[in-house]
PDB file of C-alpha atoms in Angstrom:
ATOM      1  CA  MET X   1    -107.373-135.849 146.173  1.00 41.00           C
ATOM      2  CA  LYS X   2    -104.912-138.490 147.084  1.00 45.00           C
ATOM      3  CA  ALA X   3    -106.534-140.779 144.198  1.00 45.00           C
ATOM      4  CA  GLY X   4    -106.101-138.038 142.190  1.00 47.00           C
ATOM      5  CA  CYS X   5    -102.299-137.341 142.916  1.00 42.00           C
ATOM      6  CA  GLN X   6    -101.340-140.848 142.313  1.00 42.00           C
ATOM      7  CA  ALA X   7    -103.111-140.936 139.066  1.00 41.00           C
ATOM      8  CA  LEU X   8    -101.168-137.477 137.950  1.00 40.00           C
ATOM      9  CA  LEU X   9     -97.788-139.259 139.350  1.00 36.00           C
ATOM     10  CA  PHE X  10     -98.883-142.272 137.700  1.00 37.00           C
ATOM     11  CA  GLY X  11     -99.405-140.579 134.367  1.00 43.00           C
ATOM     12  CA  LEU X  12     -96.214-139.010 134.402  1.00 39.00           C
ATOM     13  CA  LEU X  13     -94.045-141.836 135.038  1.00 34.00           C
ATOM     14  CA  SER X  14     -95.713-143.620 132.259  1.00 40.00           C
ATOM     15  CA  LEU X  15     -94.155-141.154 129.963  1.00 43.00           C
ATOM     16  CA  LEU X  16     -90.640-141.706 131.203  1.00 39.00           C
ATOM     17  CA  PRO X  17     -90.124-144.768 128.745  1.00 42.00           C
ATOM     18  CA  LEU X  18     -91.662-143.246 126.284  1.00 38.00           C
ATOM     19  CA  SER X  19     -89.142-140.228 126.688  1.00 41.00           C
ATOM     20  CA  ALA X  20     -86.492-142.787 127.227  1.00 43.00           C
ATOM     21  CA  LYS X  21     -87.413-144.409 123.877  1.00 48.00           C
ATOM     22  CA  ALA X  22     -87.928-141.516 121.778  1.00 64.00           C
ATOM     23  CA  ASP X  23     -84.142-141.276 120.809  1.00 86.00           C
ATOM     24  CA  VAL X  24     -83.202-144.621 120.041  1.00 96.00           C
ATOM     25  CA  PRO X  25     -81.784-144.069 116.581  1.00 97.00           C
ATOM     26  CA  THR X  26     -81.760-146.699 113.747  1.00 98.00           C
ATOM     27  CA  VAL X  27     -78.622-147.674 111.994  1.00 98.00           C
ATOM     28  CA  ALA X  28     -77.757-148.902 108.562  1.00 98.00           C
ATOM     29  CA  ALA X  29     -74.733-150.864 108.754  1.00 98.00           C
ATOM     30  CA  ALA X  30     -72.711-152.813 106.296  1.00 98.00           C
ATOM     31  CA  SER X  31     -72.854-156.465 107.039  1.00 97.00           C
ATOM     32  CA  ASP X  32     -69.066-157.353 107.177  1.00 98.00           C
ATOM     33  CA  LEU X  33     -69.730-154.948 110.636  1.00 98.00           C
ATOM     34  CA  GLN X  34     -72.057-157.377 112.115  1.00 97.00           C
ATOM     35  CA  PHE X  35     -69.676-158.453 115.097  1.00 97.00           C
ATOM     36  CA  ALA X  36     -67.773-155.358 115.460  1.00 98.00           C
ATOM     37  CA  LEU X  37     -70.324-152.958 115.479  1.00 98.00           C
ATOM     38  CA  THR X  38     -72.627-154.959 117.579  1.00 98.00           C
ATOM     39  CA  GLU X  39     -69.916-155.551 120.534  1.00 98.00           C
ATOM     40  CA  ALA X  40     -69.176-151.314 119.535  1.00 98.00           C
ATOM     41  CA  ALA X  41     -72.823-150.526 120.243  1.00 98.00           C
ATOM     42  CA  GLU X  42     -73.026-152.682 123.243  1.00 98.00           C
ATOM     43  CA  ARG X  43     -69.717-151.025 125.030  1.00 98.00           C
ATOM     44  CA  PHE X  44     -71.532-147.456 123.789  1.00 98.00           C
ATOM     45  CA  ARG X  45     -74.859-148.151 125.825  1.00 97.00           C
ATOM     46  CA  GLN X  46     -72.812-149.455 128.896  1.00 97.00           C
ATOM     47  CA  GLU X  47     -70.749-146.453 128.730  1.00 97.00           C
ATOM     48  CA  THR X  48     -73.909-144.026 127.953  1.00 96.00           C
ATOM     49  CA  GLY X  49     -76.989-145.507 128.666  1.00 96.00           C
ATOM     50  CA  ARG X  50     -78.155-145.079 125.386  1.00 96.00           C
ATOM     51  CA  GLY X  51     -79.845-147.261 122.732  1.00 97.00           C
ATOM     52  CA  LEU X  52     -79.457-148.239 119.257  1.00 98.00           C
ATOM     53  CA  ARG X  53     -81.231-150.288 116.453  1.00 98.00           C
ATOM     54  CA  LEU X  54     -78.625-151.871 114.357  1.00 98.00           C
ATOM     55  CA  ASN X  55     -79.899-153.070 110.808  1.00 98.00           C
ATOM     56  CA  PHE X  56     -77.157-155.003 108.813  1.00 98.00           C
ATOM     57  CA  GLY X  57     -77.284-155.540 105.244  1.00 97.00           C
ATOM     58  CA  SER X  58     -75.784-154.793 101.709  1.00 96.00           C
ATOM     59  CA  SER X  59     -74.536-151.190 101.300  1.00 97.00           C
ATOM     60  CA  GLY X  60     -76.034-150.976  98.180  1.00 96.00           C
ATOM     61  CA  ASN X  61     -79.647-151.609  99.493  1.00 97.00           C
ATOM     62  CA  PHE X  62     -78.851-149.206 102.454  1.00 98.00           C
ATOM     63  CA  ARG X  63     -78.119-146.417 100.103  1.00 98.00           C
ATOM     64  CA  ARG X  64     -81.287-146.730  97.416  1.00 97.00           C
ATOM     65  CA  GLN X  65     -83.383-147.123 100.703  1.00 98.00           C
ATOM     66  CA  ILE X  66     -81.852-143.743 102.164  1.00 98.00           C
ATOM     67  CA  SER X  67     -82.265-141.851  99.172  1.00 97.00           C
ATOM     68  CA  GLN X  68     -86.068-143.129  99.245  1.00 97.00           C
ATOM     69  CA  GLY X  69     -86.494-141.389 102.403  1.00 95.00           C
ATOM     70  CA  ALA X  70     -85.997-144.597 104.524  1.00 97.00           C
ATOM     71  CA  PRO X  71     -85.817-143.398 108.935  1.00 95.00           C
ATOM     72  CA  PHE X  72     -82.227-144.383 109.296  1.00 98.00           C
ATOM     73  CA  GLU X  73     -80.014-141.766 111.174  1.00 98.00           C
ATOM     74  CA  LEU X  74     -76.435-143.033 110.745  1.00 98.00           C
ATOM     75  CA  TYR X  75     -75.131-144.914 107.659  1.00 98.00           C
ATOM     76  CA  LEU X  76     -71.656-146.911 107.703  1.00 98.00           C
ATOM     77  CA  SER X  77     -70.799-148.070 104.228  1.00 98.00           C
ATOM     78  CA  ALA X  78     -68.596-150.679 102.879  1.00 98.00           C
ATOM     79  CA  ASP X  79     -68.058-148.824  99.743  1.00 97.00           C
ATOM     80  CA  GLU X  80     -67.550-144.963 100.221  1.00 98.00           C
ATOM     81  CA  ALA X  81     -69.251-144.303  96.829  1.00 98.00           C
ATOM     82  CA  TYR X  82     -72.546-144.753  98.276  1.00 98.00           C
ATOM     83  CA  VAL X  83     -72.517-142.515 100.877  1.00 98.00           C
ATOM     84  CA  LEU X  84     -70.707-139.608  98.769  1.00 98.00           C
ATOM     85  CA  ALA X  85     -73.544-140.016  96.129  1.00 98.00           C
ATOM     86  CA  LEU X  86     -76.284-139.429  99.260  1.00 98.00           C
ATOM     87  CA  HIS X  87     -74.220-136.499 100.209  1.00 98.00           C
ATOM     88  CA  GLU X  88     -74.218-135.076  96.306  1.00 97.00           C
ATOM     89  CA  GLU X  89     -78.294-136.043  96.622  1.00 97.00           C
ATOM     90  CA  GLY X  90     -78.442-133.559 100.061  1.00 97.00           C
ATOM     91  CA  ARG X  91     -79.806-136.800 102.101  1.00 97.00           C
ATOM     92  CA  THR X  92     -76.669-136.437 104.362  1.00 98.00           C
ATOM     93  CA  GLU X  93     -75.274-133.889 107.014  1.00 97.00           C
ATOM     94  CA  ASP X  94     -71.918-133.775 105.227  1.00 97.00           C
ATOM     95  CA  ALA X  95     -69.589-136.293 103.621  1.00 98.00           C
ATOM     96  CA  GLY X  96     -69.160-138.349 106.505  1.00 98.00           C
ATOM     97  CA  VAL X  97     -65.655-139.612 107.540  1.00 98.00           C
ATOM     98  CA  VAL X  98     -63.323-143.028 106.831  1.00 98.00           C
ATOM     99  CA  TYR X  99     -63.883-145.069 109.347  1.00 98.00           C
ATOM    100  CA  ALA X 100     -61.964-148.627 108.103  1.00 97.00           C
ATOM    101  CA  ILE X 101     -60.554-150.163 104.976  1.00 97.00           C
ATOM    102  CA  GLY X 102     -61.566-153.429 104.719  1.00 97.00           C
ATOM    103  CA  ARG X 103     -59.851-156.626 103.673  1.00 97.00           C
ATOM    104  CA  LEU X 104     -61.501-159.945 101.872  1.00 98.00           C
ATOM    105  CA  ALA X 105     -60.484-163.462 102.582  1.00 98.00           C
ATOM    106  CA  TRP X 106     -61.192-167.120 101.405  1.00 98.00           C
ATOM    107  CA  LEU X 107     -63.355-168.997 103.816  1.00 98.00           C
ATOM    108  CA  GLN X 108     -64.044-172.438 103.901  1.00 97.00           C
ATOM    109  CA  ARG X 109     -65.235-175.213 106.731  1.00 96.00           C
ATOM    110  CA  ALA X 110     -62.521-176.261 109.047  1.00 94.00           C
ATOM    111  CA  ASP X 111     -63.119-179.944 108.394  1.00 89.00           C
ATOM    112  CA  HIS X 112     -62.149-179.574 104.903  1.00 82.00           C
ATOM    113  CA  ASP X 113     -58.622-179.742 105.975  1.00 82.00           C
ATOM    114  CA  ASP X 114     -57.247-178.444 102.608  1.00 91.00           C
ATOM    115  CA  LEU X 115     -57.129-174.654 103.379  1.00 95.00           C
ATOM    116  CA  PRO X 116     -54.967-173.181 100.135  1.00 96.00           C
ATOM    117  CA  ALA X 117     -51.360-171.541 100.802  1.00 96.00           C
ATOM    118  CA  ALA X 118     -50.997-167.578 101.426  1.00 95.00           C
ATOM    119  CA  ASP X 119     -49.512-167.441  98.377  1.00 95.00           C
ATOM    120  CA  ASP X 120     -52.285-169.223  96.504  1.00 96.00           C
ATOM    121  CA  PRO X 121     -55.195-167.882  98.197  1.00 97.00           C
ATOM    122  CA  LEU X 122     -57.643-168.991  95.226  1.00 98.00           C
ATOM    123  CA  GLY X 123     -56.250-172.904  95.394  1.00 97.00           C
ATOM    124  CA  GLY X 124     -59.386-173.615  96.474  1.00 96.00           C
ATOM    125  CA  VAL X 125     -61.203-172.103  93.540  1.00 97.00           C
ATOM    126  CA  ARG X 126     -59.596-173.848  90.951  1.00 97.00           C
ATOM    127  CA  GLN X 127     -59.926-177.246  92.656  1.00 95.00           C
ATOM    128  CA  ALA X 128     -63.686-176.640  92.546  1.00 96.00           C
ATOM    129  CA  ILE X 129     -63.522-175.609  89.326  1.00 97.00           C
ATOM    130  CA  ALA X 130     -61.369-178.623  88.076  1.00 96.00           C
ATOM    131  CA  ALA X 131     -63.763-181.007  89.833  1.00 94.00           C
ATOM    132  CA  HIS X 132     -66.420-179.451  88.336  1.00 95.00           C
ATOM    133  CA  ALA X 133     -64.967-180.410  84.910  1.00 95.00           C
ATOM    134  CA  ALA X 134     -64.292-183.886  85.675  1.00 95.00           C
ATOM    135  CA  GLY X 135     -67.572-184.268  86.688  1.00 93.00           C
ATOM    136  CA  VAL X 136     -66.919-184.841  90.651  1.00 89.00           C
ATOM    137  CA  GLY X 137     -70.037-183.018  91.698  1.00 87.00           C
ATOM    138  CA  ARG X 138     -70.606-179.095  91.394  1.00 90.00           C
ATOM    139  CA  PRO X 139     -68.736-177.344  94.965  1.00 94.00           C
ATOM    140  CA  ARG X 140     -70.066-174.148  95.346  1.00 97.00           C
ATOM    141  CA  LEU X 141     -68.429-170.831  95.600  1.00 98.00           C
ATOM    142  CA  ALA X 142     -69.837-168.288  97.722  1.00 98.00           C
ATOM    143  CA  LEU X 143     -69.559-164.305  97.274  1.00 98.00           C
ATOM    144  CA  ALA X 144     -71.716-161.241  98.101  1.00 97.00           C
ATOM    145  CA  ASN X 145     -73.686-160.171  95.065  1.00 97.00           C
ATOM    146  CA  PRO X 146     -71.489-157.824  92.960  1.00 97.00           C
ATOM    147  CA  GLU X 147     -74.761-155.722  92.077  1.00 95.00           C
ATOM    148  CA  HIS X 148     -75.158-154.061  95.756  1.00 94.00           C
ATOM    149  CA  ALA X 149     -72.373-155.611  97.813  1.00 96.00           C
ATOM    150  CA  PRO X 150     -69.149-154.099  97.861  1.00 97.00           C
ATOM    151  CA  TYR X 151     -67.317-157.161  99.070  1.00 98.00           C
ATOM    152  CA  GLY X 152     -69.210-158.883  96.087  1.00 97.00           C
ATOM    153  CA  VAL X 153     -67.586-156.108  93.867  1.00 98.00           C
ATOM    154  CA  ALA X 154     -64.180-157.171  95.395  1.00 98.00           C
ATOM    155  CA  ALA X 155     -64.832-160.720  95.297  1.00 98.00           C
ATOM    156  CA  ARG X 156     -65.236-160.396  91.452  1.00 98.00           C
ATOM    157  CA  GLN X 157     -62.415-158.350  90.748  1.00 98.00           C
ATOM    158  CA  VAL X 158     -60.519-160.988  92.562  1.00 98.00           C
ATOM    159  CA  LEU X 159     -61.649-163.675  90.460  1.00 98.00           C
ATOM    160  CA  GLU X 160     -61.091-161.777  87.426  1.00 98.00           C
ATOM    161  CA  HIS X 161     -57.623-160.825  88.738  1.00 98.00           C
ATOM    162  CA  ALA X 162     -56.799-164.453  88.523  1.00 97.00           C
ATOM    163  CA  GLY X 163     -58.687-165.197  85.407  1.00 98.00           C
ATOM    164  CA  LEU X 164     -61.435-167.119  87.141  1.00 98.00           C
ATOM    165  CA  TRP X 165     -64.481-165.457  87.142  1.00 98.00           C
ATOM    166  CA  ALA X 166     -65.787-166.755  83.629  1.00 97.00           C
ATOM    167  CA  GLN X 167     -64.819-170.428  84.754  1.00 96.00           C
ATOM    168  CA  SER X 168     -66.487-169.947  87.859  1.00 97.00           C
ATOM    169  CA  ALA X 169     -69.728-168.899  86.574  1.00 97.00           C
ATOM    170  CA  ASP X 170     -71.566-172.117  86.980  1.00 96.00           C
ATOM    171  CA  LEU X 171     -70.205-172.695  90.706  1.00 97.00           C
ATOM    172  CA  ARG X 172     -71.067-169.382  92.152  1.00 98.00           C
ATOM    173  CA  VAL X 173     -73.897-168.647  94.692  1.00 98.00           C
ATOM    174  CA  LEU X 174     -74.937-165.097  95.532  1.00 98.00           C
ATOM    175  CA  GLY X 175     -75.435-163.970  98.927  1.00 97.00           C
ATOM    176  CA  GLU X 176     -77.725-160.836  99.479  1.00 96.00           C
ATOM    177  CA  ASN X 177     -74.497-159.317 101.555  1.00 96.00           C
ATOM    178  CA  VAL X 178     -71.348-160.144 102.886  1.00 97.00           C
ATOM    179  CA  SER X 179     -72.602-162.034 105.912  1.00 96.00           C
ATOM    180  CA  GLN X 180     -74.923-164.635 104.241  1.00 97.00           C
ATOM    181  CA  ALA X 181     -72.105-165.419 101.862  1.00 97.00           C
ATOM    182  CA  ALA X 182     -69.958-166.446 104.468  1.00 97.00           C
ATOM    183  CA  GLN X 183     -72.997-168.553 105.537  1.00 97.00           C
ATOM    184  CA  PHE X 184     -73.028-169.800 102.192  1.00 97.00           C
ATOM    185  CA  ALA X 185     -69.388-170.570 102.399  1.00 97.00           C
ATOM    186  CA  LEU X 186     -69.593-172.640 105.562  1.00 96.00           C
ATOM    187  CA  SER X 187     -72.168-174.730 104.225  1.00 95.00           C
ATOM    188  CA  ALA X 188     -71.949-178.566 103.375  1.00 93.00           C
ATOM    189  CA  ASP X 189     -72.046-178.385  99.462  1.00 93.00           C
ATOM    190  CA  ALA X 190     -69.724-175.366  99.266  1.00 96.00           C
ATOM    191  CA  ARG X 191     -65.943-175.303  98.511  1.00 96.00           C
ATOM    192  CA  GLY X 192     -65.825-172.058 100.364  1.00 97.00           C
ATOM    193  CA  GLY X 193     -66.222-168.217  99.731  1.00 98.00           C
ATOM    194  CA  LEU X 194     -64.499-164.748  99.210  1.00 98.00           C
ATOM    195  CA  VAL X 195     -65.929-162.886 102.303  1.00 98.00           C
ATOM    196  CA  ALA X 196     -65.183-159.739 104.434  1.00 98.00           C
ATOM    197  CA  TYR X 197     -61.849-160.617 107.153  1.00 98.00           C
ATOM    198  CA  SER X 198     -63.855-158.980 109.557  1.00 97.00           C
ATOM    199  CA  LEU X 199     -66.739-162.017 109.888  1.00 97.00           C
ATOM    200  CA  VAL X 200     -63.740-164.503 109.855  1.00 96.00           C
ATOM    201  CA  LEU X 201     -62.244-163.321 112.790  1.00 96.00           C
ATOM    202  CA  ALA X 202     -65.596-163.601 114.819  1.00 94.00           C
ATOM    203  CA  PRO X 203     -65.424-166.104 117.511  1.00 92.00           C
ATOM    204  CA  THR X 204     -68.966-167.594 115.922  1.00 91.00           C
ATOM    205  CA  LEU X 205     -67.410-168.171 112.810  1.00 93.00           C
ATOM    206  CA  ALA X 206     -63.706-168.646 113.397  1.00 92.00           C
ATOM    207  CA  GLU X 207     -64.995-172.026 115.070  1.00 93.00           C
ATOM    208  CA  ARG X 208     -66.310-173.295 112.116  1.00 95.00           C
ATOM    209  CA  GLY X 209     -64.129-172.149 109.507  1.00 96.00           C
ATOM    210  CA  GLU X 210     -60.568-171.541 108.733  1.00 96.00           C
ATOM    211  CA  HIS X 211     -59.427-168.796 106.040  1.00 97.00           C
ATOM    212  CA  VAL X 212     -56.677-167.103 104.169  1.00 98.00           C
ATOM    213  CA  LEU X 213     -56.262-163.321 103.154  1.00 98.00           C
ATOM    214  CA  ILE X 214     -56.570-162.044  99.763  1.00 98.00           C
ATOM    215  CA  PRO X 215     -54.042-159.528  98.643  1.00 97.00           C
ATOM    216  CA  GLU X 216     -54.995-156.286  98.868  1.00 94.00           C
ATOM    217  CA  SER X 217     -53.532-155.321  95.423  1.00 96.00           C
ATOM    218  CA  TRP X 218     -56.159-158.046  93.633  1.00 97.00           C
ATOM    219  CA  HIS X 219     -59.213-155.518  94.315  1.00 98.00           C
ATOM    220  CA  GLU X 220     -59.857-152.026  94.752  1.00 97.00           C
ATOM    221  CA  PRO X 221     -59.817-150.528  97.893  1.00 97.00           C
ATOM    222  CA  LEU X 222     -62.418-151.437 100.507  1.00 97.00           C
ATOM    223  CA  VAL X 223     -62.412-147.878 101.561  1.00 98.00           C
ATOM    224  CA  GLN X 224     -65.586-147.568 104.418  1.00 98.00           C
ATOM    225  CA  ARG X 225     -67.209-144.653 104.986  1.00 98.00           C
ATOM    226  CA  MET X 226     -70.229-143.583 107.507  1.00 98.00           C
ATOM    227  CA  VAL X 227     -72.461-139.994 107.651  1.00 98.00           C
ATOM    228  CA  LEU X 228     -74.987-138.626 109.594  1.00 98.00           C
ATOM    229  CA  VAL X 229     -78.226-138.788 107.787  1.00 98.00           C
ATOM    230  CA  ASP X 230     -80.286-135.555 107.752  1.00 96.00           C
ATOM    231  CA  GLY X 231     -82.281-135.264 110.766  1.00 95.00           C
ATOM    232  CA  ALA X 232     -80.166-137.434 113.102  1.00 97.00           C
ATOM    233  CA  GLY X 233     -80.535-136.985 116.566  1.00 97.00           C
ATOM    234  CA  GLU X 234     -78.760-136.531 119.700  1.00 97.00           C
ATOM    235  CA  THR X 235     -77.994-140.241 120.322  1.00 98.00           C
ATOM    236  CA  ALA X 236     -76.701-141.019 116.497  1.00 98.00           C
ATOM    237  CA  ARG X 237     -74.373-138.084 116.535  1.00 98.00           C
ATOM    238  CA  ALA X 238     -72.950-139.374 119.911  1.00 98.00           C
ATOM    239  CA  PHE X 239     -72.464-142.865 118.816  1.00 98.00           C
ATOM    240  CA  TYR X 240     -71.290-141.311 115.682  1.00 98.00           C
ATOM    241  CA  ALA X 241     -68.481-139.284 117.398  1.00 98.00           C
ATOM    242  CA  TRP X 242     -67.570-142.115 119.827  1.00 98.00           C
ATOM    243  CA  LEU X 243     -66.826-144.730 116.646  1.00 98.00           C
ATOM    244  CA  GLN X 244     -64.216-142.173 115.809  1.00 97.00           C
ATOM    245  CA  GLU X 245     -62.603-142.649 119.564  1.00 97.00           C
ATOM    246  CA  ALA X 246     -59.744-144.633 120.325  1.00 96.00           C
ATOM    247  CA  GLU X 247     -61.662-147.240 122.077  1.00 97.00           C
ATOM    248  CA  ALA X 248     -64.055-147.696 118.640  1.00 97.00           C
ATOM    249  CA  ARG X 249     -60.798-148.055 116.397  1.00 96.00           C
ATOM    250  CA  GLU X 250     -59.315-150.205 118.733  1.00 97.00           C
ATOM    251  CA  LEU X 251     -62.200-152.608 118.728  1.00 97.00           C
ATOM    252  CA  LEU X 252     -62.079-152.225 114.628  1.00 97.00           C
ATOM    253  CA  ALA X 253     -58.718-153.175 114.527  1.00 97.00           C
ATOM    254  CA  GLN X 254     -59.387-156.201 116.510  1.00 97.00           C
ATOM    255  CA  TYR X 255     -61.624-157.635 113.884  1.00 97.00           C
ATOM    256  CA  GLY X 256     -59.035-157.164 110.981  1.00 97.00           C
ATOM    257  CA  PHE X 257     -59.997-153.539 109.743  1.00 97.00           C
ATOM    258  CA  LEU X 258     -57.107-151.776 108.631  1.00 96.00           C
ATOM    259  CA  LEU X 259     -58.020-148.304 110.088  1.00 94.00           C
ATOM    260  CA  PRO X 260     -57.907-144.550 108.266  1.00 87.00           C
ATOM    261  CA  GLY X 261     -53.964-143.439 107.669  1.00 78.00           C
ATOM    262  CA  GLU X 262     -52.941-147.174 108.708  1.00 70.00           C
ATOM    263  CA  ALA X 263     -53.717-148.485 105.736  1.00 48.00           C
ATOM    264  CA  ASP X 264     -50.240-149.715 104.790  1.00 46.00           C
ATOM    265  CA  MET X 265     -50.060-151.359 108.237  1.00 41.00           C
ATOM    266  CA  ASP X 266     -49.643-155.422 107.474  1.00 40.00           C
ATOM    267  CA  THR X 267     -53.115-157.025 108.598  1.00 38.00           C
ATOM    268  CA  GLU X 268     -51.160-160.342 108.920  1.00 37.00           C
ATOM    269  CA  THR X 269     -49.759-159.569 111.882  1.00 32.00           C
ATOM    270  CA  ARG X 270     -52.871-157.758 113.404  1.00 36.00           C
ATOM    271  CA  PRO X 271     -54.813-160.037 116.343  1.00 33.00           C
TER     272      PRO X 271
END
């Protein structure tokens, strides 16, 4: 009898980890959130005891995967158009909310010692083009793939604005997402790259590189929207709500994001 009770108790206890793990949602998040959202998820875990699986990648690829039924419960896009398209398809609970406005920056290795001036943030691009034309190497220019990465679209718009898109064709190297583009920008053969401001502020990149902001008027606004995917569970809903609270907003601001309703603020004065 005692052995039977022990077996029953052991069986019940063995179910507890499964129950606890049952509601650990998978979150699809734009790569510009790699550092900010990782920190946010850890704070959320400490406060609530709830865990999350964070997947970072290009917003366009996640939009396609969700459309095809991928089991994500929460989607944070760097381009609100992808969220709104999924809503039109009936894949999300509603149209979601705007959680941030992104910024673009020029990033280069700290040991270059020739950071472009704030009033000429594409000076490095022109230098790379001139060097290549003169036969002095092939300095690479990194950006995310404009085919499916919003920050790649913004980078292309910036280069087009300056009349440098066609001239830079032989030098461009495309990252699958903006996080990969940032790694390319800091590689030995790169002059630099156009990447998310939120990434260059992260300590692991800030200690290796230096940056200058790109004027917002040189590209279309990077309006970032998040949404609950149909069938989202309790933890995904709780995190979605938490991301709209003051603590999360302050954290996003620390990583250089403009907040909804504050897009006219000067990010140069931000931490």
